[in-house]
PDB file of C-alpha atoms in Angstrom:
ATOM      1  CA  GLU A   1      -1.964-206.644  11.459  1.00  0.00           C
ATOM      2  CA  ARG A   2      -1.651-208.426  15.166  1.00  0.00           C
ATOM      3  CA  TYR A   3      -4.153-206.665  16.356  1.00  0.00           C
ATOM      4  CA  TRP A   4      -7.160-207.422  13.988  1.00  0.00           C
ATOM      5  CA  LEU A   5      -5.708-210.527  12.943  1.00  0.00           C
ATOM      6  CA  LYS A   6      -6.545-211.394  16.352  1.00  0.00           C
ATOM      7  CA  LEU A   7     -10.460-210.018  16.314  1.00  0.00           C
ATOM      8  CA  GLU A   8     -13.593-212.498  15.427  1.00  0.00           C
ATOM      9  CA  LYS A   9     -14.055-213.223  11.945  1.00  0.00           C
ATOM     10  CA  GLY A  10     -17.031-210.569  10.400  1.00  0.00           C
ATOM     11  CA  SER A  11     -17.161-208.727  13.486  1.00  0.00           C
ATOM     12  CA  GLU A  12     -17.792-204.689  13.165  1.00  0.00           C
ATOM     13  CA  ASP A  13     -14.183-204.023  14.643  1.00  0.00           C
ATOM     14  CA  LYS A  14     -12.446-206.442  12.322  1.00  0.00           C
ATOM     15  CA  LEU A  15     -14.067-205.020   8.990  1.00  0.00           C
ATOM     16  CA  PHE A  16     -13.477-201.648  10.470  1.00  0.00           C
ATOM     17  CA  LEU A  17      -9.681-202.365  10.744  1.00  0.00           C
ATOM     18  CA  GLN A  18      -9.390-204.606   7.359  1.00  0.00           C
ATOM     19  CA  GLY A  19     -11.191-201.192   5.309  1.00  0.00           C
ATOM     20  CA  LEU A  20      -8.818-199.246   7.134  1.00  0.00           C
ATOM     21  CA  ILE A  21      -5.868-200.597   6.744  1.00  0.00           C
ATOM     22  CA  GLN A  22      -6.798-200.867   2.968  1.00  0.00           C
ATOM     23  CA  PHE A  23      -7.588-197.395   2.598  1.00  0.00           C
ATOM     24  CA  THR A  24      -4.093-195.847   4.057  1.00  0.00           C
ATOM     25  CA  ALA A  25      -2.581-198.643   1.249  1.00  0.00           C
ATOM     26  CA  ILE A  26      -5.030-197.042  -1.323  1.00  0.00           C
ATOM     27  CA  ILE A  27      -3.365-193.800  -0.821  1.00  0.00           C
ATOM     28  CA  TYR A  28       0.492-196.045  -0.742  1.00  0.00           C
ATOM     29  CA  HIS A  29      -0.520-197.146  -3.679  1.00  0.00           C
ATOM     30  CA  GLY A  30      -1.961-193.617  -5.550  1.00  0.00           C
ATOM     31  CA  THR A  31       0.902-191.949  -4.359  1.00  0.00           C
ATOM     32  CA  ASN A  32       3.477-194.389  -6.251  1.00  0.00           C
ATOM     33  CA  GLU A  33       1.117-194.213  -9.128  1.00  0.00           C
ATOM     34  CA  ASN A  34       0.575-198.331  -9.021  1.00  0.00           C
ATOM     35  CA  TRP A  35      -3.053-198.078 -10.295  1.00  0.00           C
ATOM     36  CA  LYS A  36      -3.373-202.417 -10.786  1.00  0.00           C
ATOM     37  CA  GLY A  37      -2.875-202.234  -6.944  1.00  0.00           C
ATOM     38  CA  MET A  38      -4.897-199.530  -5.631  1.00  0.00           C
ATOM     39  CA  ARG A  39      -7.933-200.611  -8.260  1.00  0.00           C
ATOM     40  CA  GLY A  40      -8.295-204.519  -5.995  1.00  0.00           C
ATOM     41  CA  LEU A  41      -7.786-202.883  -2.895  1.00  0.00           C
ATOM     42  CA  VAL A  42     -10.316-200.043  -3.217  1.00  0.00           C
ATOM     43  CA  GLU A  43     -12.565-202.744  -4.021  1.00  0.00           C
ATOM     44  CA  SER A  44     -11.949-204.846  -0.915  1.00  0.00           C
ATOM     45  CA  SER A  45     -11.728-201.605   1.378  1.00  0.00           C
ATOM     46  CA  PHE A  46     -15.180-200.451   0.152  1.00  0.00           C
ATOM     47  CA  GLY A  47     -16.349-204.271   0.752  1.00  0.00           C
ATOM     48  CA  TYR A  48     -15.192-203.882   4.266  1.00  0.00           C
ATOM     49  CA  LEU A  49     -16.501-200.667   5.005  1.00  0.00           C
ATOM     50  CA  GLU A  50     -20.295-200.861   2.998  1.00  0.00           C
ATOM     51  CA  LYS A  51     -22.120-202.031   5.737  1.00  0.00           C
ATOM     52  CA  MET A  52     -20.686-199.963   8.495  1.00  0.00           C
ATOM     53  CA  PRO A  53     -22.452-197.315  10.312  1.00  0.00           C
ATOM     54  CA  GLU A  54     -21.867-193.842   9.158  1.00  0.00           C
ATOM     55  CA  VAL A  55     -19.835-193.682  12.302  1.00  0.00           C
ATOM     56  CA  TYR A  56     -18.059-196.127  13.875  1.00  0.00           C
ATOM     57  CA  ARG A  57     -15.792-196.016  16.896  1.00  0.00           C
ATOM     58  CA  ASP A  58     -15.996-192.338  16.428  1.00  0.00           C
ATOM     59  CA  VAL A  59     -14.599-192.286  13.104  1.00  0.00           C
ATOM     60  CA  ASP A  60     -16.385-190.934   9.997  1.00  0.00           C
ATOM     61  CA  ILE A  61     -16.969-193.773   7.885  1.00  0.00           C
ATOM     62  CA  GLY A  62     -19.313-192.164   5.355  1.00  0.00           C
ATOM     63  CA  LEU A  63     -16.273-189.979   4.150  1.00  0.00           C
ATOM     64  CA  ILE A  64     -14.344-192.835   3.667  1.00  0.00           C
ATOM     65  CA  ARG A  65     -16.881-194.699   1.313  1.00  0.00           C
ATOM     66  CA  GLU A  66     -17.843-191.925  -0.539  1.00  0.00           C
ATOM     67  CA  TYR A  67     -14.217-191.550  -1.670  1.00  0.00           C
ATOM     68  CA  LEU A  68     -14.082-195.191  -2.153  1.00  0.00           C
ATOM     69  CA  ILE A  69     -16.997-194.723  -4.407  1.00  0.00           C
ATOM     70  CA  GLU A  70     -15.552-191.490  -6.185  1.00  0.00           C
ATOM     71  CA  ILE A  71     -11.936-192.983  -6.497  1.00  0.00           C
ATOM     72  CA  GLY A  72     -12.892-196.696  -7.640  1.00  0.00           C
ATOM     73  CA  GLN A  73     -14.568-195.262 -10.999  1.00  0.00           C
ATOM     74  CA  ASP A  74     -11.007-193.919 -12.028  1.00  0.00           C
ATOM     75  CA  VAL A  75      -7.770-194.966  -9.872  1.00  0.00           C
ATOM     76  CA  GLU A  76      -5.651-192.867 -12.386  1.00  0.00           C
ATOM     77  CA  SER A  77      -7.561-189.816 -11.299  1.00  0.00           C
ATOM     78  CA  PHE A  78      -5.620-189.793  -7.873  1.00  0.00           C
ATOM     79  CA  SER A  79      -4.487-186.535  -6.544  1.00  0.00           C
ATOM     80  CA  GLN A  80      -3.356-186.518  -2.899  1.00  0.00           C
ATOM     81  CA  GLU A  81      -5.380-183.274  -2.482  1.00  0.00           C
ATOM     82  CA  LYS A  82      -8.466-185.103  -2.919  1.00  0.00           C
ATOM     83  CA  ILE A  83      -7.740-187.588  -0.097  1.00  0.00           C
ATOM     84  CA  PRO A  84      -9.871-187.089   2.353  1.00  0.00           C
ATOM     85  CA  THR A  85      -9.302-186.194   5.839  1.00  0.00           C
ATOM     86  CA  ILE A  86     -10.482-188.982   8.367  1.00  0.00           C
ATOM     87  CA  VAL A  87     -12.274-187.553  11.014  1.00  0.00           C
ATOM     88  CA  TYR A  88     -12.443-188.539  14.517  1.00  0.00           C
ATOM     89  CA  ARG A  89     -14.801-186.976  17.024  1.00  0.00           C
ATOM     90  CA  GLY A  90     -16.077-184.720  14.559  1.00  0.00           C
ATOM     91  CA  GLY A  91     -12.503-182.989  14.012  1.00  0.00           C
ATOM     92  CA  LYS A  92      -9.674-183.930  11.674  1.00  0.00           C
ATOM     93  CA  MET A  93      -7.580-186.975  13.347  1.00  0.00           C
ATOM     94  CA  GLU A  94      -3.727-185.686  14.233  1.00  0.00           C
ATOM     95  CA  LEU A  95      -1.009-187.247  15.836  1.00  0.00           C
ATOM     96  CA  GLU A  96      -1.222-184.800  18.818  1.00  0.00           C
ATOM     97  CA  ASP A  97      -4.625-185.646  19.781  1.00  0.00           C
ATOM     98  CA  LEU A  98      -4.037-188.984  20.803  1.00  0.00           C
ATOM     99  CA  GLU A  99      -4.176-190.121  24.575  1.00  0.00           C
ATOM    100  CA  ILE A 100      -1.508-192.281  25.861  1.00  0.00           C
ATOM    101  CA  GLU A 101      -2.677-195.842  25.499  1.00  0.00           C
ATOM    102  CA  SER A 102      -3.631-194.522  21.833  1.00  0.00           C
ATOM    103  CA  VAL A 103       0.411-193.553  21.540  1.00  0.00           C
ATOM    104  CA  PHE A 104       1.770-196.747  23.316  1.00  0.00           C
ATOM    105  CA  LEU A 105      -0.481-198.588  20.591  1.00  0.00           C
ATOM    106  CA  ALA A 106       0.583-196.217  17.437  1.00  0.00           C
ATOM    107  CA  ALA A 107       4.343-197.176  18.873  1.00  0.00           C
ATOM    108  CA  GLU A 108       4.059-200.896  18.831  1.00  0.00           C
ATOM    109  CA  VAL A 109       2.568-200.510  15.409  1.00  0.00           C
ATOM    110  CA  ILE A 110       4.860-198.072  13.926  1.00  0.00           C
ATOM    111  CA  SER A 111       8.067-200.451  15.569  1.00  0.00           C
ATOM    112  CA  GLU A 112       6.362-203.499  14.016  1.00  0.00           C
ATOM    113  CA  GLU A 113       5.899-202.234  10.499  1.00  0.00           C
ATOM    114  CA  VAL A 114       9.226-200.494   9.968  1.00  0.00           C
ATOM    115  CA  GLU A 115      12.408-202.714  10.105  1.00  0.00           C
ATOM    116  CA  VAL A 116      14.927-200.230  11.656  1.00  0.00           C
ATOM    117  CA  TYR A 117      13.039-200.400  14.856  1.00  0.00           C
ATOM    118  CA  GLU A 118      13.201-203.264  17.170  1.00  0.00           C
ATOM    119  CA  TYR A 119       9.446-203.941  18.636  1.00  0.00           C
ATOM    120  CA  GLU A 120      10.354-205.635  21.588  1.00  0.00           C
ATOM    121  CA  ILE A 121      12.412-202.761  22.792  1.00  0.00           C
ATOM    122  CA  VAL A 122       9.555-200.983  22.025  1.00  0.00           C
ATOM    123  CA  LYS A 123       7.266-203.140  23.915  1.00  0.00           C
ATOM    124  CA  ASP A 124       9.381-203.263  27.163  1.00  0.00           C
ATOM    125  CA  ALA A 125       9.550-199.537  26.984  1.00  0.00           C
ATOM    126  CA  ILE A 126       5.987-199.335  27.192  1.00  0.00           C
ATOM    127  CA  SER A 127       5.475-201.881  29.834  1.00  0.00           C
ATOM    128  CA  TYR A 128       8.298-199.650  31.994  1.00  0.00           C
ATOM    129  CA  ALA A 129       6.383-196.339  31.355  1.00  0.00           C
ATOM    130  CA  ARG A 130       2.790-198.416  31.964  1.00  0.00           C
ATOM    131  CA  GLY A 131       4.376-200.183  35.470  1.00  0.00           C
ATOM    132  CA  GLY A 132       6.076-196.503  36.640  1.00  0.00           C
ATOM    133  CA  PHE A 133       2.796-194.405  36.216  1.00  0.00           C
ATOM    134  CA  LYS A 134       2.063-194.675  39.926  1.00  0.00           C
ATOM    135  CA  LYS A 135       5.921-193.320  41.137  1.00  0.00           C
ATOM    136  CA  ARG A 136       6.237-191.626  37.732  1.00  0.00           C
ATOM    137  CA  LYS A 137       9.633-193.673  37.761  1.00  0.00           C
ATOM    138  CA  TYR A 138      10.008-193.797  33.848  1.00  0.00           C
ATOM    139  CA  LYS A 139       8.460-190.426  32.858  1.00  0.00           C
ATOM    140  CA  LYS A 140      11.510-190.044  30.563  1.00  0.00           C
ATOM    141  CA  ILE A 141      10.712-193.178  28.782  1.00  0.00           C
ATOM    142  CA  GLU A 142       6.883-192.543  28.583  1.00  0.00           C
ATOM    143  CA  GLN A 143       7.961-188.825  26.793  1.00  0.00           C
ATOM    144  CA  LEU A 144      10.402-190.469  24.464  1.00  0.00           C
ATOM    145  CA  ILE A 145       7.355-192.819  23.356  1.00  0.00           C
ATOM    146  CA  VAL A 146       5.016-190.189  22.488  1.00  0.00           C
ATOM    147  CA  THR A 147       7.610-187.989  20.622  1.00  0.00           C
ATOM    148  CA  PHE A 148       8.543-191.321  18.998  1.00  0.00           C
ATOM    149  CA  VAL A 149       4.910-191.487  17.525  1.00  0.00           C
ATOM    150  CA  LYS A 150       4.226-187.783  17.350  1.00  0.00           C
ATOM    151  CA  ASN A 151       7.138-186.372  15.657  1.00  0.00           C
ATOM    152  CA  PRO A 152       8.733-188.612  12.582  1.00  0.00           C
ATOM    153  CA  ASP A 153      11.385-186.074  12.334  1.00  0.00           C
ATOM    154  CA  LEU A 154      12.714-186.748  15.715  1.00  0.00           C
ATOM    155  CA  ARG A 155      11.495-190.531  15.474  1.00  0.00           C
ATOM    156  CA  GLY A 156      15.275-192.439  14.950  1.00  0.00           C
ATOM    157  CA  MET A 157      16.674-190.161  18.201  1.00  0.00           C
ATOM    158  CA  ALA A 158      14.283-190.830  20.167  1.00  0.00           C
ATOM    159  CA  TYR A 159      13.827-194.735  19.275  1.00  0.00           C
ATOM    160  CA  GLY A 160      17.915-194.727  19.997  1.00  0.00           C
ATOM    161  CA  GLN A 161      17.400-193.207  23.358  1.00  0.00           C
ATOM    162  CA  ILE A 162      14.121-195.512  23.988  1.00  0.00           C
ATOM    163  CA  ARG A 163      16.788-197.934  23.550  1.00  0.00           C
ATOM    164  CA  ASN A 164      19.337-197.271  25.496  1.00  0.00           C
ATOM    165  CA  ARG A 165      17.195-196.869  28.597  1.00  0.00           C
ATOM    166  CA  VAL A 166      15.614-200.479  28.149  1.00  0.00           C
ATOM    167  CA  GLU A 167      19.074-201.820  27.684  1.00  0.00           C
ATOM    168  CA  ARG A 168      20.032-200.080  31.202  1.00  0.00           C
ATOM    169  CA  ILE A 169      17.189-201.056  32.483  1.00  0.00           C
ATOM    170  CA  ARG A 170      17.311-205.007  31.048  1.00  0.00           C
ATOM    171  CA  GLU A 171      20.912-204.820  32.657  1.00  0.00           C
ATOM    172  CA  SER A 172      19.950-202.983  35.843  1.00  0.00           C
ATOM    173  CA  GLY A 173      17.759-206.127  36.282  1.00  0.00           C
ATOM    174  CA  LYS A 174      19.863-209.032  35.562  1.00  0.00           C
ATOM    175  CA  ASP A 175      22.578-207.469  38.032  1.00  0.00           C
ATOM    176  CA  ILE A 176      20.277-207.654  40.479  1.00  0.00           C
ATOM    177  CA  LYS A 177      18.976-211.129  39.938  1.00  0.00           C
ATOM    178  CA  LYS A 178      22.873-212.077  40.722  1.00  0.00           C
ATOM    179  CA  LEU A 179      23.112-210.274  43.767  1.00  0.00           C
ATOM    180  CA  PHE A 180      20.037-212.309  44.956  1.00  0.00           C
ATOM    181  CA  GLY A 181      19.519-214.822  42.756  1.00  0.00           C
TER     182      GLY A 181
END
């Protein structure tokens, strides 16, 4: 939410993100058989995406719209097997395909949405990883962030290591300030 809330009202980017966010919420409600919640989201998601071009930011919006029309006719016909694959650049979108900046963005979103992960820890880790690219100083933090995003089974372990490293970096920064401050 942090990202689309900042976007200009009515802009294609905002409509795109709102439509996709609600599309994912539809899947969540369908999986939990919350038909009432799903019904409203189908309508609003379609409303955001209906005037979008067939392909926007390399994502096939047409497939998602077709699904929304179909499921909107009978939400109780929901089946996980019928969920369309989000097509990005002509192929199935996979976590493994994300470029590093997209991984960083996904890490921020995960840490913001899942309570057990502290957003500030992940945000600082990303900042250290970005700052260390030239010298590869924080390559391990970058690798842990990639694991955090791309491997849900190892997410908790990766987060624990990210947290430990960020706390050590923060502490060393305090020590330096004591020496020279």
